[in-house]
Short mmCIF file of C-alpha atoms in Angstrom, two decimals:
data_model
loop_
_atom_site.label_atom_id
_atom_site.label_comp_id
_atom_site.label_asym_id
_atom_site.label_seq_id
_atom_site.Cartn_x
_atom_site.Cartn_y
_atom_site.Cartn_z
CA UNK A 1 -24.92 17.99 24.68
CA UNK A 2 -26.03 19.51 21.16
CA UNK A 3 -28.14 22.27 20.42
CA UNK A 4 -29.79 24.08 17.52
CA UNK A 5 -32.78 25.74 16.57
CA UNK A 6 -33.43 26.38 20.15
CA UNK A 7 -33.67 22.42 20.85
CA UNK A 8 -31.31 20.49 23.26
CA UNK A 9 -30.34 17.01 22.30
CA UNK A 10 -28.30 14.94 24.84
CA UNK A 11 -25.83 12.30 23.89
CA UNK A 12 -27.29 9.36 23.10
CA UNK A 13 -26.07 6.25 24.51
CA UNK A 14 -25.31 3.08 22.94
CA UNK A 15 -28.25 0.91 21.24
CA UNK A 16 -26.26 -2.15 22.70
CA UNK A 17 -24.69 -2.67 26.32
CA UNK A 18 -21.07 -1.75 26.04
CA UNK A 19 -19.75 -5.80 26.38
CA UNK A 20 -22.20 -6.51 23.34
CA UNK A 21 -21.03 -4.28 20.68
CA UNK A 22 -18.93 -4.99 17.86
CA UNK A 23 -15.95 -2.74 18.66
CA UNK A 24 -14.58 -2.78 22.29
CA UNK A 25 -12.68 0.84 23.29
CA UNK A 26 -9.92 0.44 26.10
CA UNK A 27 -10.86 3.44 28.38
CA UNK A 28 -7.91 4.91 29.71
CA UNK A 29 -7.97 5.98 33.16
CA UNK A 30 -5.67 8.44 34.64
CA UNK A 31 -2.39 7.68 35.44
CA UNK A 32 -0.94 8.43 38.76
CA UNK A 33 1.85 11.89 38.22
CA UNK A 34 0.63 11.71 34.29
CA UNK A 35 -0.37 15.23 32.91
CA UNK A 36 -4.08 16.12 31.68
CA UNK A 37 -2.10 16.21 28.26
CA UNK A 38 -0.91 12.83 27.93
CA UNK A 39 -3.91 11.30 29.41
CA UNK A 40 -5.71 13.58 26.76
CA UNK A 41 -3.50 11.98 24.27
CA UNK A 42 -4.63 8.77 24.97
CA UNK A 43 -8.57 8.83 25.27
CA UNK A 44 -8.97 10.11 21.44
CA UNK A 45 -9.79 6.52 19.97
CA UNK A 46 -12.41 5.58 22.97
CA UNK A 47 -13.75 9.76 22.22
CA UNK A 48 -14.43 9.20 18.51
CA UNK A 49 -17.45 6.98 18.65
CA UNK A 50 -19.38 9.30 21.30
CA UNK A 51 -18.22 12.13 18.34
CA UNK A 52 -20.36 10.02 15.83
CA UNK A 53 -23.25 10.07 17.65
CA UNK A 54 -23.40 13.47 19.02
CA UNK A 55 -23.60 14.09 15.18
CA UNK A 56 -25.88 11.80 14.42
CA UNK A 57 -28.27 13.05 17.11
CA UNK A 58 -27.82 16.88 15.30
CA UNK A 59 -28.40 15.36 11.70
CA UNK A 60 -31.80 16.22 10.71
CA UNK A 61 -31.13 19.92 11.96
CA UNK A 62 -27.37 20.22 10.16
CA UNK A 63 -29.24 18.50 7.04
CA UNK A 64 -31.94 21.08 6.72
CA UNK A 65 -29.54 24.14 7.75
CA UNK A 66 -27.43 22.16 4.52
CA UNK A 67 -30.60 21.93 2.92
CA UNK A 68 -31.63 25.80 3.39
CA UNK A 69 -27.59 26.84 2.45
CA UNK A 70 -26.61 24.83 -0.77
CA UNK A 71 -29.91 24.91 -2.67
CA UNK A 72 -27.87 28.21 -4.14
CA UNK A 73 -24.75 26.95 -6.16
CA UNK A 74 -23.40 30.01 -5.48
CA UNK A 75 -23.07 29.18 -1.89
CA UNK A 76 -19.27 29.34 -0.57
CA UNK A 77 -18.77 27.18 2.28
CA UNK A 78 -16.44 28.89 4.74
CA UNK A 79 -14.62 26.44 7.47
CA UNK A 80 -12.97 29.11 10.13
CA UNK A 81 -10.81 29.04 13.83
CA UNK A 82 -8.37 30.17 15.22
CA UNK A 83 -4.87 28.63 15.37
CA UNK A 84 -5.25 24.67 16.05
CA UNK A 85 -9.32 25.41 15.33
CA UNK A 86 -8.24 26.68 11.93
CA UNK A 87 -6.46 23.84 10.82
CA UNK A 88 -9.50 21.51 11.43
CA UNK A 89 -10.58 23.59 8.08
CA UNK A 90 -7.24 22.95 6.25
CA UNK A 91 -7.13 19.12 7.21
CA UNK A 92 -11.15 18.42 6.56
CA UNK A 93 -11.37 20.83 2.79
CA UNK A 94 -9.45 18.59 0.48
CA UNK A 95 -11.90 15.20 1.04
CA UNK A 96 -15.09 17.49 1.83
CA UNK A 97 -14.57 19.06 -1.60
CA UNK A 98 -14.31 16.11 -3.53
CA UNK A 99 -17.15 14.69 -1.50
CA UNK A 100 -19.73 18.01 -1.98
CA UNK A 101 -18.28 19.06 -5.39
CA UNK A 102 -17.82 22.68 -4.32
CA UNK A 103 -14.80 24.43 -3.26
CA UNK A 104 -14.97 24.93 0.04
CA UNK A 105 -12.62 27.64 1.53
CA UNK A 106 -10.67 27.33 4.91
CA UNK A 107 -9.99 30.94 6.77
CA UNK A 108 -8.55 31.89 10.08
CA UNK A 109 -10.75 33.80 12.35
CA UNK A 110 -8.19 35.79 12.40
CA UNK A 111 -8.21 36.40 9.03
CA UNK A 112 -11.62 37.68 8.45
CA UNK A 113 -11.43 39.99 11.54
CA UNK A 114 -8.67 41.45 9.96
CA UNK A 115 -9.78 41.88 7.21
CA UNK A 116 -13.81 41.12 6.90
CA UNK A 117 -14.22 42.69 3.33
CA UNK A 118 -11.50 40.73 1.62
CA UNK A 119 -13.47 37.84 2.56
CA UNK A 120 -17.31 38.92 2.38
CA UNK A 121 -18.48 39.57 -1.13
CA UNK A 122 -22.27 39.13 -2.77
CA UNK A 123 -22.71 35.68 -2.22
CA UNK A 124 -24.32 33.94 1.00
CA UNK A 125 -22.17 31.74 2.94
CA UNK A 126 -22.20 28.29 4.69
CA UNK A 127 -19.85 29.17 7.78
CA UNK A 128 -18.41 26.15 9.82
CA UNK A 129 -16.83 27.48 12.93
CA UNK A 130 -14.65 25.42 14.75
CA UNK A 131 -14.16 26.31 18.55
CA UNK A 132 -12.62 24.53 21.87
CA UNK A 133 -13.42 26.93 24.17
CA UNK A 134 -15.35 29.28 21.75
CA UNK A 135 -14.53 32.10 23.91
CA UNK A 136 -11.52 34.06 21.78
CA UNK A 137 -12.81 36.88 20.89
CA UNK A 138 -12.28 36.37 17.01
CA UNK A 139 -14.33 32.91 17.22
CA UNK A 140 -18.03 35.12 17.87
CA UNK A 141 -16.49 38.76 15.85
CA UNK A 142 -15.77 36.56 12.51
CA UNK A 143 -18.85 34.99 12.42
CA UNK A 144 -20.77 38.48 13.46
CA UNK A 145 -19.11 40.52 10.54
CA UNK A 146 -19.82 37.48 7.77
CA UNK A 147 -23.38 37.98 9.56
CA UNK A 148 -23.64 41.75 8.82
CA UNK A 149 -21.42 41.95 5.40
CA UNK A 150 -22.94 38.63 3.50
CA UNK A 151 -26.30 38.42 2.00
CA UNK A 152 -27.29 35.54 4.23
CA UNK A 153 -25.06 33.34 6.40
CA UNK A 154 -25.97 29.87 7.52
CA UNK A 155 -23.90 29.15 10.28
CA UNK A 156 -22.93 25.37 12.03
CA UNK A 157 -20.46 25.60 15.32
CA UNK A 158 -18.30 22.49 16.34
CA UNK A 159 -17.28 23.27 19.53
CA UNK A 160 -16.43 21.85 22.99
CA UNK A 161 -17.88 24.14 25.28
CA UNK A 162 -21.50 24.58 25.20
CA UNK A 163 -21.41 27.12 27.83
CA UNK A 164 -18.58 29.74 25.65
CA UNK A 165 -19.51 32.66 24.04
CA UNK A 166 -20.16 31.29 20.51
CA UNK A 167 -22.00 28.65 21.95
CA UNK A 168 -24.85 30.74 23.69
CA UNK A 169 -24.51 33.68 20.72
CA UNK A 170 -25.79 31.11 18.31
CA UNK A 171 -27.62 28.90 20.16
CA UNK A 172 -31.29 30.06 19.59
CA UNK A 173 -30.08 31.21 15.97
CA UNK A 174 -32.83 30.04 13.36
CA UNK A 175 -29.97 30.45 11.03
CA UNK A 176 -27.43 28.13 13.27
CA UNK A 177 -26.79 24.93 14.36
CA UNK A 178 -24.56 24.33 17.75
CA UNK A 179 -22.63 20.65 17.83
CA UNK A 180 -21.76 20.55 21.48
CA UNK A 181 -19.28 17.66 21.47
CA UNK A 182 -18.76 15.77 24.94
CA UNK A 183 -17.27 17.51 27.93
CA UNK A 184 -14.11 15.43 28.10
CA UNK A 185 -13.19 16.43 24.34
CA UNK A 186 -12.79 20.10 26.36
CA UNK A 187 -9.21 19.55 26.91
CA UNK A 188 -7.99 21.00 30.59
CA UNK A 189 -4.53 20.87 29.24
CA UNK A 190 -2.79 23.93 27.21
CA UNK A 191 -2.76 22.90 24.17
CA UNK A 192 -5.59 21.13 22.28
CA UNK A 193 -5.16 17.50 21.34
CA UNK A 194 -8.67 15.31 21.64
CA UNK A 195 -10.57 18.45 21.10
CA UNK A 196 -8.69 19.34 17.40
CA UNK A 197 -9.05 15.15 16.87
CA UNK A 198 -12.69 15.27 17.68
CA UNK A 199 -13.93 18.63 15.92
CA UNK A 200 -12.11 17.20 12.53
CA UNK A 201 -14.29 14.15 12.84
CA UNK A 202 -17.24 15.93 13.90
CA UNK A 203 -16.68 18.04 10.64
CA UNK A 204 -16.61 15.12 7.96
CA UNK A 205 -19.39 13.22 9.66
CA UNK A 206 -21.71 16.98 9.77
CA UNK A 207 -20.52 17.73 5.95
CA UNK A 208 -22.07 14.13 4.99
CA UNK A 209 -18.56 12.38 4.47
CA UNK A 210 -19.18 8.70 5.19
CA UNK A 211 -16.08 8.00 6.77
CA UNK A 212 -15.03 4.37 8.94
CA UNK A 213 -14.96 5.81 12.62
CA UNK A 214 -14.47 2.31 14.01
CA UNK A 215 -11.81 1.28 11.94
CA UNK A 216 -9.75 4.92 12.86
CA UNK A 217 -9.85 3.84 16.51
CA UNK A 218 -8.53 0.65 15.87
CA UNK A 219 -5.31 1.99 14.06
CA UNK A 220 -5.31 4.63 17.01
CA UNK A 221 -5.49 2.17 20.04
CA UNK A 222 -2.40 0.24 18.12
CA UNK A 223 -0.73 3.65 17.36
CA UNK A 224 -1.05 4.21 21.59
CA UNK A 225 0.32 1.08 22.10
CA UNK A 226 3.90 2.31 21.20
CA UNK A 227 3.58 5.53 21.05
CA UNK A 228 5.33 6.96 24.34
CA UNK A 229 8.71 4.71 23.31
CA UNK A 230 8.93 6.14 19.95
CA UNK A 231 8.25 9.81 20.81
CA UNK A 232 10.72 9.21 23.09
CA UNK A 233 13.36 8.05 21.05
CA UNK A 234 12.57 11.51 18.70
CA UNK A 235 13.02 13.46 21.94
CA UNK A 236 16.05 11.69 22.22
CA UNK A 237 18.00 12.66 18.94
CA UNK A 238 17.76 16.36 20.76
CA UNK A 239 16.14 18.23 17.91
CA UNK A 240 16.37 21.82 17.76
CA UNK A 241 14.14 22.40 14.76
CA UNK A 242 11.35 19.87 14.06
CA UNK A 243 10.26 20.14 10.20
CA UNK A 244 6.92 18.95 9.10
CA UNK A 245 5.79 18.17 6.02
CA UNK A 246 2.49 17.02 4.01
CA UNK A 247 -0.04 17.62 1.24
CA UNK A 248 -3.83 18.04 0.69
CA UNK A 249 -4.70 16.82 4.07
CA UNK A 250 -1.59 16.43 5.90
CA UNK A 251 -0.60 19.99 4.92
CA UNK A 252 -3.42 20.71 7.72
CA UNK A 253 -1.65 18.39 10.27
CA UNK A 254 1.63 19.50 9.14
CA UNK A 255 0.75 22.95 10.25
CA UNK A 256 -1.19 21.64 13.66
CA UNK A 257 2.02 19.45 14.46
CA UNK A 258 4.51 22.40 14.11
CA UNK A 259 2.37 24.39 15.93
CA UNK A 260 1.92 21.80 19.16
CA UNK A 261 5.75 20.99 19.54
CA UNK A 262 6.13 24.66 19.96
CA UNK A 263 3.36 24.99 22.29
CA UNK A 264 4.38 22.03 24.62
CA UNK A 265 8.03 23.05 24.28
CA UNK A 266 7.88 26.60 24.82
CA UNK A 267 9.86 27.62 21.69
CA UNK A 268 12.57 25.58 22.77
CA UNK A 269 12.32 23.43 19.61
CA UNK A 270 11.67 25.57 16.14
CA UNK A 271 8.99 23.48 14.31
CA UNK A 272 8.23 24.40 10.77
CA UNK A 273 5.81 22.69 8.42
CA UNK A 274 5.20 22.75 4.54
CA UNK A 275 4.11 20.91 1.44
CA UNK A 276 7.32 18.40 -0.04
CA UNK A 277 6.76 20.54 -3.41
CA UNK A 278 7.22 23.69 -0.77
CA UNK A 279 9.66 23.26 1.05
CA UNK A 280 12.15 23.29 -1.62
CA UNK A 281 11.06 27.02 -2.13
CA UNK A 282 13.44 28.47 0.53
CA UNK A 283 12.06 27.03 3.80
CA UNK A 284 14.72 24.32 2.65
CA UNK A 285 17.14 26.82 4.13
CA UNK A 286 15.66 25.60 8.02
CA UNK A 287 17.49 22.33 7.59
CA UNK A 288 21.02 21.85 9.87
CA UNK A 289 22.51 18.94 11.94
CA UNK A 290 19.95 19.28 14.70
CA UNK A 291 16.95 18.80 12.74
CA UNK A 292 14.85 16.47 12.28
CA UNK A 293 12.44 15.79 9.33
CA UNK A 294 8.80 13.87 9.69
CA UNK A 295 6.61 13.49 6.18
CA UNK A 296 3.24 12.32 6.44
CA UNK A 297 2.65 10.21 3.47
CA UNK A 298 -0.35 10.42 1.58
CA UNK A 299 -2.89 7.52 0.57
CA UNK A 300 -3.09 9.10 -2.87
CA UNK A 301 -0.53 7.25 -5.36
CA UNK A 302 0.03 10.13 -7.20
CA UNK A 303 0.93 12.17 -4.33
CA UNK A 304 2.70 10.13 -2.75
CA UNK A 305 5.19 9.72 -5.05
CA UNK A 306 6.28 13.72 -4.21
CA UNK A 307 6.24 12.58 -0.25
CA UNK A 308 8.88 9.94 -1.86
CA UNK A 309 11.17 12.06 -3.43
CA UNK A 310 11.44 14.30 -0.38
CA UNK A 311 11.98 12.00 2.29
CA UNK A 312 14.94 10.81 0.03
CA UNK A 313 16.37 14.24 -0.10
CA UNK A 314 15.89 14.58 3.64
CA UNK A 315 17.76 11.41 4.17
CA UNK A 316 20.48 12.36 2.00
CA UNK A 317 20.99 15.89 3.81
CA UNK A 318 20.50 14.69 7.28
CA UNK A 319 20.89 10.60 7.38
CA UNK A 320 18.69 8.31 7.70
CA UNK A 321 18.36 8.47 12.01
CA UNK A 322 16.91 11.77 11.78
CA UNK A 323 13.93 11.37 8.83
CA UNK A 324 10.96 9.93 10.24
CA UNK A 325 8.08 9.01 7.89
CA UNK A 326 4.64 8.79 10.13
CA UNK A 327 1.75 7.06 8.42
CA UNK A 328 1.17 3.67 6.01
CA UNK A 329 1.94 -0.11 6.48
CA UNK A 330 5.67 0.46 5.82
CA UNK A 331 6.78 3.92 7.34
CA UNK A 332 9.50 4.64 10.36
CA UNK A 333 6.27 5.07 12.42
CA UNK A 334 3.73 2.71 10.46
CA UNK A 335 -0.25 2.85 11.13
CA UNK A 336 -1.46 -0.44 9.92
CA UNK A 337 -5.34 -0.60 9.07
CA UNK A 338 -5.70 2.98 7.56
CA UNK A 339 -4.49 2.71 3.62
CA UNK A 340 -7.91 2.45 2.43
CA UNK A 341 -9.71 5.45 4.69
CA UNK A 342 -9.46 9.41 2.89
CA UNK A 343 -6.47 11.06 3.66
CA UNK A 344 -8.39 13.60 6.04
CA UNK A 345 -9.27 10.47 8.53
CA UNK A 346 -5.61 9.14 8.53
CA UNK A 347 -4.22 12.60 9.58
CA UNK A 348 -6.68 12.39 12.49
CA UNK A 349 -4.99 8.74 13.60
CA UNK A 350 -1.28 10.56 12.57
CA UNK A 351 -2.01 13.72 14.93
CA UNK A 352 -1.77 11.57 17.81
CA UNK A 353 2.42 10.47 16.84
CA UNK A 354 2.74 14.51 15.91
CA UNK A 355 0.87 14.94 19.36
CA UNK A 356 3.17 12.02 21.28
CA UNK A 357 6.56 13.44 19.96
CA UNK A 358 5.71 17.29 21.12
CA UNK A 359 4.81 15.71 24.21
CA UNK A 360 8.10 13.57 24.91
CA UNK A 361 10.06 17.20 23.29
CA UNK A 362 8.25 19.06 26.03
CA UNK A 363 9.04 17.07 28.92
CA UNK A 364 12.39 16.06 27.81
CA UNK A 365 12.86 19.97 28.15
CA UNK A 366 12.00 20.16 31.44
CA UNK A 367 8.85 21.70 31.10
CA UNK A 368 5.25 21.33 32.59
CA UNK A 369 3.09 20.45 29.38
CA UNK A 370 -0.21 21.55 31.29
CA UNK A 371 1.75 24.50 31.70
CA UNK A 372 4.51 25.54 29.23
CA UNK A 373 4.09 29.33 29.85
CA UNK A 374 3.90 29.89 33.56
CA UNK A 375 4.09 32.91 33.66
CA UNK A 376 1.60 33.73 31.50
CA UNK A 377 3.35 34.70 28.31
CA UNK A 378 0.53 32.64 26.08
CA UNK A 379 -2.42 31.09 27.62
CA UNK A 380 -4.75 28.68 26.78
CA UNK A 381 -7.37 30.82 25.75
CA UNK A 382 -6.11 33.53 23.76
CA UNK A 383 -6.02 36.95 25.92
CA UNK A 384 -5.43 40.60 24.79
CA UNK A 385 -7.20 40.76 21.80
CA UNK A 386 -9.47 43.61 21.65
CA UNK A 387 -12.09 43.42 18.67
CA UNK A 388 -12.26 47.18 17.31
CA UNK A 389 -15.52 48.43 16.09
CA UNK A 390 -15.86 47.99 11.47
CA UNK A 391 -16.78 51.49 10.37
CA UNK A 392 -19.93 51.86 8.71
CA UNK A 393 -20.34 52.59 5.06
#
């Protein structure tokens, strides 16, 4: 379901019966004693289509909210979450940039609670709220204080859950429009995995990036196919640090990557992530005998050459067994199909290895990925955060 401007749209299905179309999508069903996780893992490719045209159905509402926002160049366009929500912004920025010709500027939630003033200045703002459950309590204060501090916010929220509380605050907002993506995109497991996959797709297609949805589904069914024997086999070299690494795009995933194999495992397994130009910068010091290394290779040549000269220093320091490069025709994990899609849409086919391998860590631990933390210690939606009134004046 999708709403905006105090309209309801419901998805809309297929122009074609399903054994006509073009692309055929294996629909996973549930395994018997397999978590929500893993079976979460595995519907992404067969979710991404149904993404597409829940955005399609919103697109002449997001293109006259676009309209009513960027007729002012001085217009910054805000993309803002929390944790994985705020790496949708990190992973999506680099292509929507190039694509819209504007910076565009990705901030935590978090961030701008903290902090609202260092963030809210004289000039309106396109704000682009990313949200699973849109019921933290930074996901509706952030976009309430760029409401009251900036000279006009336009607002668009990606979210999951039609029925949280960012949902129904900006529902009926003449200023907002409300992409509801569909209800199995809400993950039921701890940490998100479809829901991150599908809100970064969501984001190009709203922001006008023409981007190959069928052709990412492809390279993701053939990623699946293997993917549960060679997360294994990284669970398998025992890690005790996991080190991530990309740029421009992949710096996003990098980040979201790190931050799931600590979910899923608990803390059991140290994840870190960086650029390759970073990590020389001191977080170098992470590296010991029980890591291992994973670059994500960018499309770009030029960049990629950097991903090349790190992943031949990582091999060097900790052997060949324990670098792993995910991504391209020729890497340790290769993802045929994607070299000629922008970076941002191959990081959304490479979160499900990064997703895979914190899964395999997780169990390989011992540990109930639906439930890493029972009792309590984090939780799937954030709790204990109390949003403290911003003095007047």
């Amino acid at each position: 379901m999708l709403t905006g401007h105090g309209t309801t749209y419901h998805l809309a299905e297929p122009a074609e019966p399903a054994a006509t179309r073009k692309v055929m999508w294996v629909e996973h069903e549930e395994q018997p004693d397999e978590s929500r996780t893993a079976a979460e893992i595995r519907q992404q490719p067969g979710t991404w289509p149904e993404v597409a045209r829940t955005v399609a159905a919103a697109r002449a509402d997001i293109e006259r909210l676009l309209g009513d926002a960027l007729v002012d160049p001085r217009t910054r366009i805000v993309l803002t979450g929390a944790g994985t929500s705020a790496y949708i912004g990190e992973v999506v920025a680099p292509d929507l940039a190039r694509h819209l010709g504007r910076p565009i500027e990705p901030i935590a939630t978090t961030d701008i609670v903290a902090d609202p003033r260092s963030v809210a200045d004289d000039r309106p703002v396109l704000l682009v709220s990313f949200a699973r459950s849109g019921d933290s309590p930074e996901s509706s204060a952030a976009a309430d204080l760029l409401q009251r501090f900036t000279p006009a916010l336009h607002h668009i929220v990606i979210t999951c859950n039609p029925s949280g509380a960012l949902a129904r605050r900006w529902a009926d907002a003449k200023n907002a429009v409300v992409v509801a993506l569909p209800d199995r995109l809400n993950d039921r497991g701890f940490a998100m995995t479809s829901s991150f996959t599908g809100m970064t797709l969501a984001a190009l297609l709203a922001l006008g990036l023409e981007v190959d949805v069928d052709a990412a589904a492809r390279a993701a069914e053939d990623v699946l196919d293997s993917a549960t024997s060679r997360a294994e086999a990284v669970a398998a070299a025992d890690p005790a640090r996991l080190v991530y690494l990309g740029s421009g795009a992949f710096k996003g995933l990098a980040r979201e990557a790190a931050l799931k194999c600590l979910e899923l495992t608990a803390g059991a397994v140290v994840a870190v992530a960086d650029t390759p130009l970073g990590f020389r910068h001191g977080p170098k010091s992470v590296l010991d005998e029980r890591t291992v290394a994973i670059v994500f290779p960018s499309g770009d040549r030029y960049t990629h050459r950097y991903d090349e000269d790190i992943t031949r220093e990582l091999v060097e320091a900790l052997g060949a067994g324990r670098v792993l490069v995910i991504g391209g025709d020729d890497g340790d994990w290769p993802i045929p199909g994607t070299t000629r899609l922008p970076d941002s849409l191959r990081a959304i086919v490479a979160a499900i290895p990064a997703q895979s391998i914190a899964l395999a860590c997780s169990l390989a631990h011992g540990l109930t990925p639906d439930n890493p933390f029972p009792g309590g210690e984090v939780n799937r939606v954030v709790r204990g955060v109390v949003i403290h009134e911003y003095p007047e004046g």
